[in-house]
Amino acid sequence: MSEVRFDGRVAIVTGAGVGLGRSHALGLAARGAKVVVNDLGTSTDGTGSGSDAARAVVDEIRAAGGKAIANGANVADSGQVQAMVDEAISEFGHVDILVNNAGILRDKTFAKMTLEDFQMVMDVHLTGSVNTAHALWRHMCEREYGRIVFTTSASGMYGNFGQSNYGAAKSAMLGLMNVLSIEGAKYNVRANILAPTAATRMTENLIPAELLALLKPETITPGLLALVSDDAPSKMILGAGAGCFAETKIYETEGITLQDDELSPETVLARMAEIRDPANQQVMANAFEQTHKYVRNAAAARGVTLPGE
């Protein structure tokens, strides 16, 4: 396969002052991209601000011969995000790549969590990703080129104690990505999700010290670069960590079809093993494919032939 390059491409990377974002920004710049290094400069819980970290990454990129600018926009503020996009287009002419990486943590059990802490995490992770994608969507569609990556987490896909706010925000990325990948297809705008496990400020207190050395952000960035390349897939959840890469998919089991006289919660519970049987499970391409499956199965059980079947 030919070398992955980003010459002539312009990328915005949010939360790029430290950790994964920094690694992503440096990786893109090393392969030719012009980079907008966005970072509000907050602590892991979202407090404080400052652009020193973003400027330091820009200095690294420029010292290596690349082109980059720093930006301190708060991704949760749509006005600031639009101003960032406008600045990027003014500076570099266009934007081809968006990496939504910015995030914060405010971990507590759901019983102890305030609604303010829940909303704050949703605002940064979910609304922040919506703001950046929306600010660039028409631009990318008009140019018929765009690569957007959202960042999810195992906490969102599988759950993690004390992270209801973070898990909710991260799982919401799936619905957003699924729809954008469909709507952007005819415009060559591809949307994917990165599900990283890395040693960053946000994970240093969650992972044993002896394992942190294996989970460097640099072991994940190659996956990110693949997801924003010219040959990128679309509608993919790419798990990454410690040099390991895997795809996460949502499957639906074949399930059962009940006749009218069987429709009861008792029957559903009695046949739960059949409902959950993974044999013949499949991936649904879109919401209507699931609807068609149910209608087709129900019609077949009643001896009804559907038009076109």
PDB file of C-alpha atoms in Angstrom:
ATOM      1  CA  MET A   1       0.000   0.000   0.000  1.00  0.00           C
ATOM      2  CA  SER A   2       1.194   3.514  -0.778  1.00  0.00           C
ATOM      3  CA  GLU A   3       2.344   5.794   2.025  1.00  0.00           C
ATOM      4  CA  VAL A   4      -0.423   7.674   3.821  1.00  0.00           C
ATOM      5  CA  ARG A   5       0.166  11.384   3.321  1.00  0.00           C
ATOM      6  CA  PHE A   6      -1.805  14.527   4.096  1.00  0.00           C
ATOM      7  CA  ASP A   7      -0.029  17.020   1.869  1.00  0.00           C
ATOM      8  CA  GLY A   8      -2.435  19.814   0.996  1.00  0.00           C
ATOM      9  CA  ARG A   9      -4.889  18.722   3.684  1.00  0.00           C
ATOM     10  CA  VAL A  10      -5.963  20.895   6.605  1.00  0.00           C
ATOM     11  CA  ALA A  11      -6.982  19.368   9.921  1.00  0.00           C
ATOM     12  CA  ILE A  12      -8.616  20.659  13.090  1.00  0.00           C
ATOM     13  CA  VAL A  13      -7.802  18.615  16.183  1.00  0.00           C
ATOM     14  CA  THR A  14      -9.661  19.499  19.382  1.00  0.00           C
ATOM     15  CA  GLY A  15      -8.128  18.931  22.792  1.00  0.00           C
ATOM     16  CA  ALA A  16      -4.761  18.800  21.060  1.00  0.00           C
ATOM     17  CA  GLY A  17      -2.585  20.390  23.709  1.00  0.00           C
ATOM     18  CA  VAL A  18      -1.747  17.174  25.542  1.00  0.00           C
ATOM     19  CA  GLY A  19      -2.171  13.402  25.408  1.00  0.00           C
ATOM     20  CA  LEU A  20      -3.995  11.829  22.498  1.00  0.00           C
ATOM     21  CA  GLY A  21      -4.832  15.128  20.840  1.00  0.00           C
ATOM     22  CA  ARG A  22      -1.224  16.225  20.866  1.00  0.00           C
ATOM     23  CA  SER A  23      -0.159  12.886  19.407  1.00  0.00           C
ATOM     24  CA  HIS A  24      -2.814  13.133  16.681  1.00  0.00           C
ATOM     25  CA  ALA A  25      -1.809  16.691  15.775  1.00  0.00           C
ATOM     26  CA  LEU A  26       1.878  15.811  15.586  1.00  0.00           C
ATOM     27  CA  GLY A  27       1.108  12.690  13.553  1.00  0.00           C
ATOM     28  CA  LEU A  28      -0.955  14.607  11.009  1.00  0.00           C
ATOM     29  CA  ALA A  29       1.657  17.368  10.704  1.00  0.00           C
ATOM     30  CA  ALA A  30       4.488  14.858  10.282  1.00  0.00           C
ATOM     31  CA  ARG A  31       2.714  13.511   7.200  1.00  0.00           C
ATOM     32  CA  GLY A  32       2.118  16.881   5.598  1.00  0.00           C
ATOM     33  CA  ALA A  33      -1.134  18.262   7.042  1.00  0.00           C
ATOM     34  CA  LYS A  34      -1.576  21.838   8.136  1.00  0.00           C
ATOM     35  CA  VAL A  35      -3.048  21.657  11.629  1.00  0.00           C
ATOM     36  CA  VAL A  36      -5.265  23.821  13.789  1.00  0.00           C
ATOM     37  CA  VAL A  37      -4.255  22.835  17.316  1.00  0.00           C
ATOM     38  CA  ASN A  38      -7.300  23.518  19.468  1.00  0.00           C
ATOM     39  CA  ASP A  39      -7.092  23.366  23.242  1.00  0.00           C
ATOM     40  CA  LEU A  40      -8.925  25.338  25.904  1.00  0.00           C
ATOM     41  CA  GLY A  41      -6.176  24.504  28.382  1.00  0.00           C
ATOM     42  CA  THR A  42      -8.405  23.200  31.152  1.00  0.00           C
ATOM     43  CA  SER A  43      -7.670  20.614  33.794  1.00  0.00           C
ATOM     44  CA  THR A  44      -9.175  17.148  33.375  1.00  0.00           C
ATOM     45  CA  ASP A  45     -12.394  18.260  35.108  1.00  0.00           C
ATOM     46  CA  GLY A  46     -12.875  21.205  32.744  1.00  0.00           C
ATOM     47  CA  THR A  47     -11.837  23.983  35.114  1.00  0.00           C
ATOM     48  CA  GLY A  48      -9.337  26.719  34.269  1.00  0.00           C
ATOM     49  CA  SER A  49      -8.192  27.776  30.821  1.00  0.00           C
ATOM     50  CA  GLY A  50      -5.150  28.833  28.861  1.00  0.00           C
ATOM     51  CA  SER A  51      -3.590  28.204  25.444  1.00  0.00           C
ATOM     52  CA  ASP A  52       0.006  27.511  26.468  1.00  0.00           C
ATOM     53  CA  ALA A  53      -0.310  23.795  25.735  1.00  0.00           C
ATOM     54  CA  ALA A  54      -1.706  24.427  22.246  1.00  0.00           C
ATOM     55  CA  ARG A  55       1.032  26.923  21.463  1.00  0.00           C
ATOM     56  CA  ALA A  56       3.666  24.443  22.622  1.00  0.00           C
ATOM     57  CA  VAL A  57       2.362  21.832  20.170  1.00  0.00           C
ATOM     58  CA  VAL A  58       2.324  24.426  17.396  1.00  0.00           C
ATOM     59  CA  ASP A  59       5.951  25.248  18.220  1.00  0.00           C
ATOM     60  CA  GLU A  60       6.840  21.558  17.920  1.00  0.00           C
ATOM     61  CA  ILE A  61       5.160  21.283  14.549  1.00  0.00           C
ATOM     62  CA  ARG A  62       6.786  24.436  13.211  1.00  0.00           C
ATOM     63  CA  ALA A  63      10.201  23.407  14.525  1.00  0.00           C
ATOM     64  CA  ALA A  64       9.867  20.224  12.469  1.00  0.00           C
ATOM     65  CA  GLY A  65       9.050  22.235   9.346  1.00  0.00           C
ATOM     66  CA  GLY A  66       5.271  21.940   9.481  1.00  0.00           C
ATOM     67  CA  LYS A  67       2.487  24.501   9.487  1.00  0.00           C
ATOM     68  CA  ALA A  68       0.090  24.975  12.378  1.00  0.00           C
ATOM     69  CA  ILE A  69      -1.848  27.565  14.336  1.00  0.00           C
ATOM     70  CA  ALA A  70      -3.110  27.464  17.917  1.00  0.00           C
ATOM     71  CA  ASN A  71      -6.718  28.047  18.883  1.00  0.00           C
ATOM     72  CA  GLY A  72      -8.274  28.243  22.341  1.00  0.00           C
ATOM     73  CA  ALA A  73     -11.955  27.873  21.441  1.00  0.00           C
ATOM     74  CA  ASN A  74     -14.259  26.164  23.909  1.00  0.00           C
ATOM     75  CA  VAL A  75     -15.884  23.422  21.804  1.00  0.00           C
ATOM     76  CA  ALA A  76     -19.026  23.619  23.945  1.00  0.00           C
ATOM     77  CA  ASP A  77     -19.570  27.181  22.674  1.00  0.00           C
ATOM     78  CA  SER A  78     -20.909  27.131  19.110  1.00  0.00           C
ATOM     79  CA  GLY A  79     -19.928  30.749  18.508  1.00  0.00           C
ATOM     80  CA  GLN A  80     -16.324  30.109  19.458  1.00  0.00           C
ATOM     81  CA  VAL A  81     -16.274  26.973  17.321  1.00  0.00           C
ATOM     82  CA  GLN A  82     -17.561  28.853  14.277  1.00  0.00           C
ATOM     83  CA  ALA A  83     -14.906  31.509  14.822  1.00  0.00           C
ATOM     84  CA  MET A  84     -12.261  28.760  14.947  1.00  0.00           C
ATOM     85  CA  VAL A  85     -13.490  27.279  11.668  1.00  0.00           C
ATOM     86  CA  ASP A  86     -13.564  30.710  10.051  1.00  0.00           C
ATOM     87  CA  GLU A  87     -10.000  31.350  11.222  1.00  0.00           C
ATOM     88  CA  ALA A  88      -8.840  28.012   9.845  1.00  0.00           C
ATOM     89  CA  ILE A  89     -10.386  28.687   6.438  1.00  0.00           C
ATOM     90  CA  SER A  90      -8.998  32.220   6.405  1.00  0.00           C
ATOM     91  CA  GLU A  91      -5.509  30.944   7.287  1.00  0.00           C
ATOM     92  CA  PHE A  92      -5.356  27.808   5.160  1.00  0.00           C
ATOM     93  CA  GLY A  93      -8.171  28.160   2.608  1.00  0.00           C
ATOM     94  CA  HIS A  94     -10.241  25.124   3.609  1.00  0.00           C
ATOM     95  CA  VAL A  95     -10.595  22.305   6.142  1.00  0.00           C
ATOM     96  CA  ASP A  96     -10.525  18.630   5.179  1.00  0.00           C
ATOM     97  CA  ILE A  97     -10.214  16.774   8.468  1.00  0.00           C
ATOM     98  CA  LEU A  98     -11.889  17.107  11.855  1.00  0.00           C
ATOM     99  CA  VAL A  99     -10.695  15.134  14.859  1.00  0.00           C
ATOM    100  CA  ASN A 100     -13.041  15.484  17.832  1.00  0.00           C
ATOM    101  CA  ASN A 101     -10.841  14.633  20.782  1.00  0.00           C
ATOM    102  CA  ALA A 102     -11.575  17.259  23.465  1.00  0.00           C
ATOM    103  CA  GLY A 103     -12.983  15.899  26.689  1.00  0.00           C
ATOM    104  CA  ILE A 104     -13.193  16.158  30.460  1.00  0.00           C
ATOM    105  CA  LEU A 105     -14.010  13.840  33.366  1.00  0.00           C
ATOM    106  CA  ARG A 106     -16.214  14.433  36.380  1.00  0.00           C
ATOM    107  CA  ASP A 107     -16.523  10.931  37.788  1.00  0.00           C
ATOM    108  CA  LYS A 108     -18.951  10.050  40.575  1.00  0.00           C
ATOM    109  CA  THR A 109     -21.556   7.375  41.094  1.00  0.00           C
ATOM    110  CA  PHE A 110     -24.921   8.355  39.676  1.00  0.00           C
ATOM    111  CA  ALA A 111     -26.360   8.709  43.196  1.00  0.00           C
ATOM    112  CA  LYS A 112     -23.715  11.273  44.120  1.00  0.00           C
ATOM    113  CA  MET A 113     -23.412  13.052  40.781  1.00  0.00           C
ATOM    114  CA  THR A 114     -24.931  16.497  40.378  1.00  0.00           C
ATOM    115  CA  LEU A 115     -26.875  17.311  37.236  1.00  0.00           C
ATOM    116  CA  GLU A 116     -24.390  20.124  36.661  1.00  0.00           C
ATOM    117  CA  ASP A 117     -21.526  17.629  36.459  1.00  0.00           C
ATOM    118  CA  PHE A 118     -23.573  15.391  34.173  1.00  0.00           C
ATOM    119  CA  GLN A 119     -24.448  18.265  31.847  1.00  0.00           C
ATOM    120  CA  MET A 120     -20.914  19.641  31.790  1.00  0.00           C
ATOM    121  CA  VAL A 121     -19.484  16.369  30.516  1.00  0.00           C
ATOM    122  CA  MET A 122     -22.268  16.081  27.928  1.00  0.00           C
ATOM    123  CA  ASP A 123     -21.612  19.650  26.799  1.00  0.00           C
ATOM    124  CA  VAL A 124     -17.920  19.102  26.161  1.00  0.00           C
ATOM    125  CA  HIS A 125     -17.961  15.605  24.689  1.00  0.00           C
ATOM    126  CA  LEU A 126     -21.262  15.434  22.810  1.00  0.00           C
ATOM    127  CA  THR A 127     -22.308  19.033  22.169  1.00  0.00           C
ATOM    128  CA  GLY A 128     -18.687  19.960  21.492  1.00  0.00           C
ATOM    129  CA  SER A 129     -18.480  17.296  18.796  1.00  0.00           C
ATOM    130  CA  VAL A 130     -21.805  18.395  17.328  1.00  0.00           C
ATOM    131  CA  ASN A 131     -20.680  22.027  17.250  1.00  0.00           C
ATOM    132  CA  THR A 132     -17.461  21.315  15.373  1.00  0.00           C
ATOM    133  CA  ALA A 133     -19.029  18.882  12.919  1.00  0.00           C
ATOM    134  CA  HIS A 134     -21.954  21.222  12.214  1.00  0.00           C
ATOM    135  CA  ALA A 135     -19.658  24.209  11.666  1.00  0.00           C
ATOM    136  CA  LEU A 136     -17.759  22.248   9.001  1.00  0.00           C
ATOM    137  CA  TRP A 137     -20.504  20.103   7.488  1.00  0.00           C
ATOM    138  CA  ARG A 138     -21.645  22.331   4.616  1.00  0.00           C
ATOM    139  CA  HIS A 139     -18.065  23.330   3.881  1.00  0.00           C
ATOM    140  CA  MET A 140     -17.024  19.700   3.506  1.00  0.00           C
ATOM    141  CA  CYS A 141     -20.106  18.720   1.493  1.00  0.00           C
ATOM    142  CA  GLU A 142     -19.637  21.641  -0.903  1.00  0.00           C
ATOM    143  CA  ARG A 143     -15.998  20.656  -1.449  1.00  0.00           C
ATOM    144  CA  GLU A 144     -17.000  16.984  -1.725  1.00  0.00           C
ATOM    145  CA  TYR A 145     -14.316  15.924   0.707  1.00  0.00           C
ATOM    146  CA  GLY A 146     -14.301  15.474   4.440  1.00  0.00           C
ATOM    147  CA  ARG A 147     -13.022  13.116   7.102  1.00  0.00           C
ATOM    148  CA  ILE A 148     -14.565  13.340  10.573  1.00  0.00           C
ATOM    149  CA  VAL A 149     -13.581  11.242  13.566  1.00  0.00           C
ATOM    150  CA  PHE A 150     -15.461  11.195  16.854  1.00  0.00           C
ATOM    151  CA  THR A 151     -13.911   9.756  19.989  1.00  0.00           C
ATOM    152  CA  THR A 152     -15.843   7.218  22.028  1.00  0.00           C
ATOM    153  CA  SER A 153     -14.774   5.045  24.940  1.00  0.00           C
ATOM    154  CA  ALA A 154     -15.226   1.569  26.308  1.00  0.00           C
ATOM    155  CA  SER A 155     -17.075   3.313  29.139  1.00  0.00           C
ATOM    156  CA  GLY A 156     -19.750   4.291  26.636  1.00  0.00           C
ATOM    157  CA  MET A 157     -19.853   1.023  24.723  1.00  0.00           C
ATOM    158  CA  TYR A 158     -19.591  -1.371  27.668  1.00  0.00           C
ATOM    159  CA  GLY A 159     -20.082   0.697  30.828  1.00  0.00           C
ATOM    160  CA  ASN A 160     -17.773   1.669  33.673  1.00  0.00           C
ATOM    161  CA  PHE A 161     -18.604   2.278  37.333  1.00  0.00           C
ATOM    162  CA  GLY A 162     -18.846   5.954  38.235  1.00  0.00           C
ATOM    163  CA  GLN A 163     -18.954   7.275  34.678  1.00  0.00           C
ATOM    164  CA  SER A 164     -22.632   7.623  33.799  1.00  0.00           C
ATOM    165  CA  ASN A 165     -22.107  11.119  32.384  1.00  0.00           C
ATOM    166  CA  TYR A 166     -19.003  10.187  30.411  1.00  0.00           C
ATOM    167  CA  GLY A 167     -20.499   6.898  29.246  1.00  0.00           C
ATOM    168  CA  ALA A 168     -23.704   8.580  28.087  1.00  0.00           C
ATOM    169  CA  ALA A 169     -21.797  11.229  26.152  1.00  0.00           C
ATOM    170  CA  LYS A 170     -19.461   8.720  24.558  1.00  0.00           C
ATOM    171  CA  SER A 171     -22.185   6.278  23.539  1.00  0.00           C
ATOM    172  CA  ALA A 172     -24.087   9.152  21.907  1.00  0.00           C
ATOM    173  CA  MET A 173     -21.204   9.474  19.437  1.00  0.00           C
ATOM    174  CA  LEU A 174     -22.387   6.260  17.803  1.00  0.00           C
ATOM    175  CA  GLY A 175     -25.766   7.629  16.789  1.00  0.00           C
ATOM    176  CA  LEU A 176     -24.219  10.850  15.507  1.00  0.00           C
ATOM    177  CA  MET A 177     -21.568   9.048  13.501  1.00  0.00           C
ATOM    178  CA  ASN A 178     -24.017   6.534  12.017  1.00  0.00           C
ATOM    179  CA  VAL A 179     -26.263   9.262  10.627  1.00  0.00           C
ATOM    180  CA  LEU A 180     -23.456  11.501   9.368  1.00  0.00           C
ATOM    181  CA  SER A 181     -21.787   8.592   7.583  1.00  0.00           C
ATOM    182  CA  ILE A 182     -25.048   7.987   5.700  1.00  0.00           C
ATOM    183  CA  GLU A 183     -25.798  11.642   4.960  1.00  0.00           C
ATOM    184  CA  GLY A 184     -22.214  12.376   3.917  1.00  0.00           C
ATOM    185  CA  ALA A 185     -21.732   9.369   1.645  1.00  0.00           C
ATOM    186  CA  LYS A 186     -22.679  11.061  -1.633  1.00  0.00           C
ATOM    187  CA  TYR A 187     -20.406  14.003  -0.815  1.00  0.00           C
ATOM    188  CA  ASN A 188     -17.335  11.899   0.007  1.00  0.00           C
ATOM    189  CA  VAL A 189     -17.592  12.971   3.645  1.00  0.00           C
ATOM    190  CA  ARG A 190     -16.730   9.972   5.782  1.00  0.00           C
ATOM    191  CA  ALA A 191     -17.409   9.684   9.503  1.00  0.00           C
ATOM    192  CA  ASN A 192     -15.868   7.187  11.898  1.00  0.00           C
ATOM    193  CA  ILE A 193     -15.302   6.638  15.604  1.00  0.00           C
ATOM    194  CA  LEU A 194     -12.045   6.029  17.424  1.00  0.00           C
ATOM    195  CA  ALA A 195     -12.331   4.088  20.685  1.00  0.00           C
ATOM    196  CA  PRO A 196      -8.940   4.564  22.351  1.00  0.00           C
ATOM    197  CA  THR A 197      -7.411   3.207  25.508  1.00  0.00           C
ATOM    198  CA  ALA A 198      -4.388   5.328  26.299  1.00  0.00           C
ATOM    199  CA  ALA A 199      -2.252   6.581  29.142  1.00  0.00           C
ATOM    200  CA  THR A 200      -3.371  10.192  29.385  1.00  0.00           C
ATOM    201  CA  ARG A 201      -4.286  12.652  32.130  1.00  0.00           C
ATOM    202  CA  MET A 202      -7.795  11.227  32.001  1.00  0.00           C
ATOM    203  CA  THR A 203      -6.720   7.616  32.552  1.00  0.00           C
ATOM    204  CA  GLU A 204      -3.628   7.861  34.747  1.00  0.00           C
ATOM    205  CA  ASN A 205      -5.647   7.285  37.918  1.00  0.00           C
ATOM    206  CA  LEU A 206      -7.706   4.473  36.406  1.00  0.00           C
ATOM    207  CA  ILE A 207      -5.003   2.139  35.078  1.00  0.00           C
ATOM    208  CA  PRO A 208      -2.230   0.348  37.043  1.00  0.00           C
ATOM    209  CA  ALA A 209       1.107   2.113  36.721  1.00  0.00           C
ATOM    210  CA  GLU A 210       2.875  -0.948  35.291  1.00  0.00           C
ATOM    211  CA  LEU A 211       0.482  -0.958  32.328  1.00  0.00           C
ATOM    212  CA  LEU A 212       0.610   2.733  31.542  1.00  0.00           C
ATOM    213  CA  ALA A 213       3.887   2.357  29.648  1.00  0.00           C
ATOM    214  CA  LEU A 214       2.133   0.113  27.124  1.00  0.00           C
ATOM    215  CA  LEU A 215      -0.674   2.574  26.521  1.00  0.00           C
ATOM    216  CA  LYS A 216       1.156   5.502  25.010  1.00  0.00           C
ATOM    217  CA  PRO A 217      -0.964   7.810  22.830  1.00  0.00           C
ATOM    218  CA  GLU A 218       1.497   7.189  20.009  1.00  0.00           C
ATOM    219  CA  THR A 219       0.294   3.571  19.834  1.00  0.00           C
ATOM    220  CA  ILE A 220      -3.193   4.827  18.928  1.00  0.00           C
ATOM    221  CA  THR A 221      -2.518   7.654  16.484  1.00  0.00           C
ATOM    222  CA  PRO A 222      -1.764   5.328  13.513  1.00  0.00           C
ATOM    223  CA  GLY A 223      -5.378   4.199  13.729  1.00  0.00           C
ATOM    224  CA  LEU A 224      -6.597   7.788  13.774  1.00  0.00           C
ATOM    225  CA  LEU A 225      -4.482   8.607  10.732  1.00  0.00           C
ATOM    226  CA  ALA A 226      -6.018   5.667   8.884  1.00  0.00           C
ATOM    227  CA  LEU A 227      -9.537   6.883   9.708  1.00  0.00           C
ATOM    228  CA  VAL A 228      -8.881  10.352   8.229  1.00  0.00           C
ATOM    229  CA  SER A 229      -6.873   9.261   5.187  1.00  0.00           C
ATOM    230  CA  ASP A 230      -8.039   9.428   1.567  1.00  0.00           C
ATOM    231  CA  ASP A 231      -8.728   5.673   1.713  1.00  0.00           C
ATOM    232  CA  ALA A 232     -10.533   5.824   5.054  1.00  0.00           C
ATOM    233  CA  PRO A 233     -13.538   3.602   5.673  1.00  0.00           C
ATOM    234  CA  SER A 234     -16.802   5.101   6.892  1.00  0.00           C
ATOM    235  CA  LYS A 235     -19.173   4.122   9.692  1.00  0.00           C
ATOM    236  CA  MET A 236     -16.460   2.238  11.581  1.00  0.00           C
ATOM    237  CA  ILE A 237     -15.748   2.002  15.305  1.00  0.00           C
ATOM    238  CA  LEU A 238     -12.012   1.402  15.574  1.00  0.00           C
ATOM    239  CA  GLY A 239     -10.747   0.235  18.949  1.00  0.00           C
ATOM    240  CA  ALA A 240      -7.105   1.085  19.618  1.00  0.00           C
ATOM    241  CA  GLY A 241      -4.557   0.791  22.402  1.00  0.00           C
ATOM    242  CA  ALA A 242      -1.023  -0.480  23.020  1.00  0.00           C
ATOM    243  CA  GLY A 243      -0.616  -1.136  19.293  1.00  0.00           C
ATOM    244  CA  CYS A 244      -3.793  -3.259  19.177  1.00  0.00           C
ATOM    245  CA  PHE A 245      -6.561  -2.439  16.717  1.00  0.00           C
ATOM    246  CA  ALA A 246     -10.027  -4.003  16.470  1.00  0.00           C
ATOM    247  CA  GLU A 247     -13.448  -3.167  15.091  1.00  0.00           C
ATOM    248  CA  THR A 248     -16.507  -2.927  17.311  1.00  0.00           C
ATOM    249  CA  LYS A 249     -19.845  -3.712  15.653  1.00  0.00           C
ATOM    250  CA  ILE A 250     -23.437  -3.750  16.882  1.00  0.00           C
ATOM    251  CA  TYR A 251     -25.225  -6.937  15.912  1.00  0.00           C
ATOM    252  CA  GLU A 252     -28.870  -7.870  16.099  1.00  0.00           C
ATOM    253  CA  THR A 253     -29.812 -11.478  16.776  1.00  0.00           C
ATOM    254  CA  GLU A 254     -32.181 -13.346  14.493  1.00  0.00           C
ATOM    255  CA  GLY A 255     -34.703 -13.333  17.325  1.00  0.00           C
ATOM    256  CA  ILE A 256     -38.173 -14.834  17.313  1.00  0.00           C
ATOM    257  CA  THR A 257     -41.531 -13.984  15.750  1.00  0.00           C
ATOM    258  CA  LEU A 258     -44.681 -14.371  17.843  1.00  0.00           C
ATOM    259  CA  GLN A 259     -48.207 -14.883  16.577  1.00  0.00           C
ATOM    260  CA  ASP A 260     -50.961 -12.610  17.888  1.00  0.00           C
ATOM    261  CA  ASP A 261     -52.155 -15.164  20.438  1.00  0.00           C
ATOM    262  CA  GLU A 262     -48.597 -15.517  21.803  1.00  0.00           C
ATOM    263  CA  LEU A 263     -47.943 -11.820  22.412  1.00  0.00           C
ATOM    264  CA  SER A 264     -47.358 -11.519  26.150  1.00  0.00           C
ATOM    265  CA  PRO A 265     -44.487 -10.621  28.479  1.00  0.00           C
ATOM    266  CA  GLU A 266     -44.614 -14.178  29.812  1.00  0.00           C
ATOM    267  CA  THR A 267     -43.847 -15.580  26.363  1.00  0.00           C
ATOM    268  CA  VAL A 268     -41.048 -13.076  25.801  1.00  0.00           C
ATOM    269  CA  LEU A 269     -39.428 -14.044  29.110  1.00  0.00           C
ATOM    270  CA  ALA A 270     -39.917 -17.771  28.500  1.00  0.00           C
ATOM    271  CA  ARG A 271     -38.181 -17.524  25.128  1.00  0.00           C
ATOM    272  CA  MET A 272     -35.430 -15.119  26.172  1.00  0.00           C
ATOM    273  CA  ALA A 273     -32.697 -17.659  25.397  1.00  0.00           C
ATOM    274  CA  GLU A 274     -33.909 -17.840  21.796  1.00  0.00           C
ATOM    275  CA  ILE A 275     -34.139 -14.057  21.548  1.00  0.00           C
ATOM    276  CA  ARG A 276     -30.543 -13.716  22.742  1.00  0.00           C
ATOM    277  CA  ASP A 277     -29.139 -16.602  20.673  1.00  0.00           C
ATOM    278  CA  PRO A 278     -26.235 -15.115  18.641  1.00  0.00           C
ATOM    279  CA  ALA A 279     -26.601 -17.633  15.799  1.00  0.00           C
ATOM    280  CA  ASN A 280     -27.338 -15.835  12.515  1.00  0.00           C
ATOM    281  CA  GLN A 281     -26.913 -12.411  14.085  1.00  0.00           C
ATOM    282  CA  GLN A 282     -26.356  -9.610  11.595  1.00  0.00           C
ATOM    283  CA  VAL A 283     -25.372  -5.967  11.259  1.00  0.00           C
ATOM    284  CA  MET A 284     -28.132  -3.539  10.307  1.00  0.00           C
ATOM    285  CA  ALA A 285     -27.094  -1.061   7.630  1.00  0.00           C
ATOM    286  CA  ASN A 286     -29.700   1.474   8.748  1.00  0.00           C
ATOM    287  CA  ALA A 287     -32.852   1.834  10.847  1.00  0.00           C
ATOM    288  CA  PHE A 288     -35.213   0.859   8.033  1.00  0.00           C
ATOM    289  CA  GLU A 289     -33.364  -2.408   7.493  1.00  0.00           C
ATOM    290  CA  GLN A 290     -34.383  -3.462  10.991  1.00  0.00           C
ATOM    291  CA  THR A 291     -37.989  -2.410  10.350  1.00  0.00           C
ATOM    292  CA  HIS A 292     -38.049  -4.376   7.110  1.00  0.00           C
ATOM    293  CA  LYS A 293     -36.666  -7.424   8.905  1.00  0.00           C
ATOM    294  CA  TYR A 294     -39.459  -7.366  11.467  1.00  0.00           C
ATOM    295  CA  VAL A 295     -42.176  -6.816   8.863  1.00  0.00           C
ATOM    296  CA  ARG A 296     -40.754  -9.557   6.647  1.00  0.00           C
ATOM    297  CA  ASN A 297     -40.577 -12.060   9.499  1.00  0.00           C
ATOM    298  CA  ALA A 298     -44.051 -11.198  10.777  1.00  0.00           C
ATOM    299  CA  ALA A 299     -45.513 -11.494   7.282  1.00  0.00           C
ATOM    300  CA  ALA A 300     -43.829 -14.845   6.697  1.00  0.00           C
ATOM    301  CA  ALA A 301     -45.162 -16.197  10.001  1.00  0.00           C
ATOM    302  CA  ARG A 302     -48.684 -15.280   8.874  1.00  0.00           C
ATOM    303  CA  GLY A 303     -48.337 -16.541   5.322  1.00  0.00           C
ATOM    304  CA  VAL A 304     -48.450 -13.051   3.838  1.00  0.00           C
ATOM    305  CA  THR A 305     -46.344 -12.265   0.756  1.00  0.00           C
ATOM    306  CA  LEU A 306     -44.919  -8.753   0.718  1.00  0.00           C
ATOM    307  CA  PRO A 307     -44.691  -6.753  -2.533  1.00  0.00           C
ATOM    308  CA  GLY A 308     -41.393  -7.459  -4.254  1.00  0.00           C
ATOM    309  CA  GLU A 309     -40.642 -10.536  -2.165  1.00  0.00           C
TER     310      GLU A 309
END
